[in-house]
Amino acid sequence: MIRVQALSWLCSSPRLVIGHFRLSVVLLLKREAWRGLSNTNFMRFLAGSLLSCALVSAVTAVQLDLIGRRVGYSSLYRRDDAGQFGNGSHALSNNADILYFTNITVGGRQFTVVIDTGSSDLWVSGDVPGALNLTNPAIVTLPFAKGQVNGFINTVEVQYDGFTIQDQAFINAFDVEDIGLQIDGIIGLGPSANSNLKRKVGGDPRADPPLDRIFQENPNTPNFMTLLLSRNTTLEGTSVHTWPAQLAIGAVAPGLESIQGMPKLPALVDQFGIQHWQTLLDENGIAVNGQRISTKTSIQNPTAGTPNQIHVALDSGFSIAQVPKYVADAMYSDVPGAKFIQDGATELGQAFAGIVNFWCLPCEAEVNVSFFFGGNEYPVSPLDLNVPVGKDPNGQEVCIAYYQQISDSLLQNQADFGAFDMILGPAFLRNVYTLINFGNFVGGSTSNVAPPFIQLLSIADKNQMHQDFVSARLNGGQNGGQSPTDNASPADPGSGSSSHDDNGSPSHLPGILGLSLGLSVLVYMLGF
């Protein structure tokens, strides 16, 4: 493994002391994502982008065990020995709800790579036995806003537990410069049309993403994947409800089979031909404390839906959800004690220097939010509506909103990034079981293959979510709290709320992973 040095955030390194560890946020932005942007829009984009799985008895299905972790703080690495699905499943670990990893064997060597439903390529760093160069002698460079990955496009045998892929193309990174992370690589789980690697080799089918290759070469394997993300009980307490993190190919987890009866949400292709795992929210399909809010798409001439339907990208690479400004304001502006922070250093102290434009609220504030897809309600745990990040000069714990307003630069450059209104990542996906049917998005599909679709199953009810919040944030109820109702209000008493001007999305916020949609926002945890 090539040693990757930790970086400062651009010119300075905003660090927050959280318990006994520090956090550094490093933005890694692929050049393809920002080419053509003016300097002004690029800087706005930098600010905004920071907010930016199970078994069947058939041998044609495979489970990939996921590990969610932060690097460098071992006490957060919690092994869940109860997290077994049987048939060879393994105990899973989730460390801090930020990064989710899976093991993949490349050239006979095991690598632990980040999973990303918003990108479509595989790259690994380190020696890969038996790899053959596909682009000899050309060196491929993946540039980032800070640092880069240099390597060759190689082919080699790749294994996902029970599946073997011959001559899988990937980027074999021999030089990882100044990225600020220690990871083996990334596996993209998005549609093949988004593969940068395939474009670089002129459409060579060996460069189809690994999941596409599995579906192509194993016709008896259903061409869907399921994703289940765990909650880290070391952070929130062992009494909170959680599922073991798991990714499965062609299989559904026992006990969650009802997902296959849920509405089939269309996987959209936008007017620019860009494919993400993107679908439509119902009209006015967001409720805050039981009250629906009016929604409207920002997309001009959308290819699907009505003007009141938001286009949503489901992306495991964005820990901080990206939502329209009016949605973020509706979620947080009426919370007692909530405030929109324009400059963290000025309003919260030097520990927050460089953190700007974000909602801050009491950690004990219980916010109840639901999303509606296909006529079904999907409540979000209040634990996923805010996240503790440190203490202010008065020693009071500070929480930031897990849902922040989307960058104007994303919305204004849809031809580059894709036409969508909202990005929902782990802060939403931890609350649902997700099935993604690849359909005719799989490279080489014939005309009789049906279009792709997405199915979602809620995995906890509102009362359970409320009890989890009370246990984790309100000292088991000794600090108050109430059951969620249609008119539920925040559990924490406080003073006032604030409004704000549209000054762009939060930036420099900790705990963010945005590997997709042309972004690479990664978290590097340093233990002390």
CSV table of C-alpha atoms in Angstrom, one decimal, residues 23 67-71 94-101 114-115 229-230 232 235 316-320 387 402 426 430 510-515 521-525:
chain,number,residue,atom,x,y,z
A,23,LEU,CA,-10.9,15.2,11.8
A,67,ILE,CA,-17.0,-2.4,6.6
A,68,GLY,CA,-17.8,1.1,7.5
A,69,ARG,CA,-14.8,2.8,9.1
A,70,ARG,CA,-12.9,5.9,9.9
A,71,VAL,CA,-9.2,5.5,9.6
A,94,ASN,CA,-19.1,-0.1,10.9
A,95,ASN,CA,-16.9,2.7,12.1
A,96,ALA,CA,-18.5,6.1,12.4
A,97,ASP,CA,-21.1,5.8,9.6
A,98,ILE,CA,-18.9,7.7,7.2
A,99,LEU,CA,-17.1,5.2,4.8
A,100,TYR,CA,-18.4,1.8,3.8
A,101,PHE,CA,-15.9,-0.7,2.5
A,114,VAL,CA,-14.8,2.1,-0.7
A,115,ILE,CA,-18.1,1.3,-2.2
A,229,LEU,CA,-26.1,0.1,5.7
A,230,SER,CA,-25.6,-0.2,9.5
A,232,ASN,CA,-22.5,2.7,14.4
A,235,LEU,CA,-21.1,6.4,18.5
A,316,SER,CA,-23.7,6.1,-1.0
A,317,GLY,CA,-20.8,8.6,-1.5
A,318,PHE,CA,-22.5,11.6,0.1
A,319,SER,CA,-22.6,11.5,3.9
A,320,ILE,CA,-24.1,15.0,4.1
A,387,VAL,CA,-24.4,15.0,13.8
A,402,TYR,CA,-27.0,16.2,8.2
A,426,PRO,CA,-26.0,7.3,3.9
A,430,ARG,CA,-29.3,3.9,6.7
A,510,PRO,CA,-16.5,17.3,8.7
A,511,GLY,CA,-17.6,13.8,8.1
A,512,ILE,CA,-18.3,14.0,4.4
A,513,LEU,CA,-17.7,11.5,1.7
A,514,GLY,CA,-18.7,12.5,-1.9
A,515,LEU,CA,-17.0,10.1,-4.3
A,521,VAL,CA,-14.9,14.3,-1.0
A,522,LEU,CA,-13.1,12.0,1.4
A,523,VAL,CA,-12.7,11.9,5.1
A,524,TYR,CA,-9.4,11.2,6.8
A,525,MET,CA,-9.5,10.5,10.5
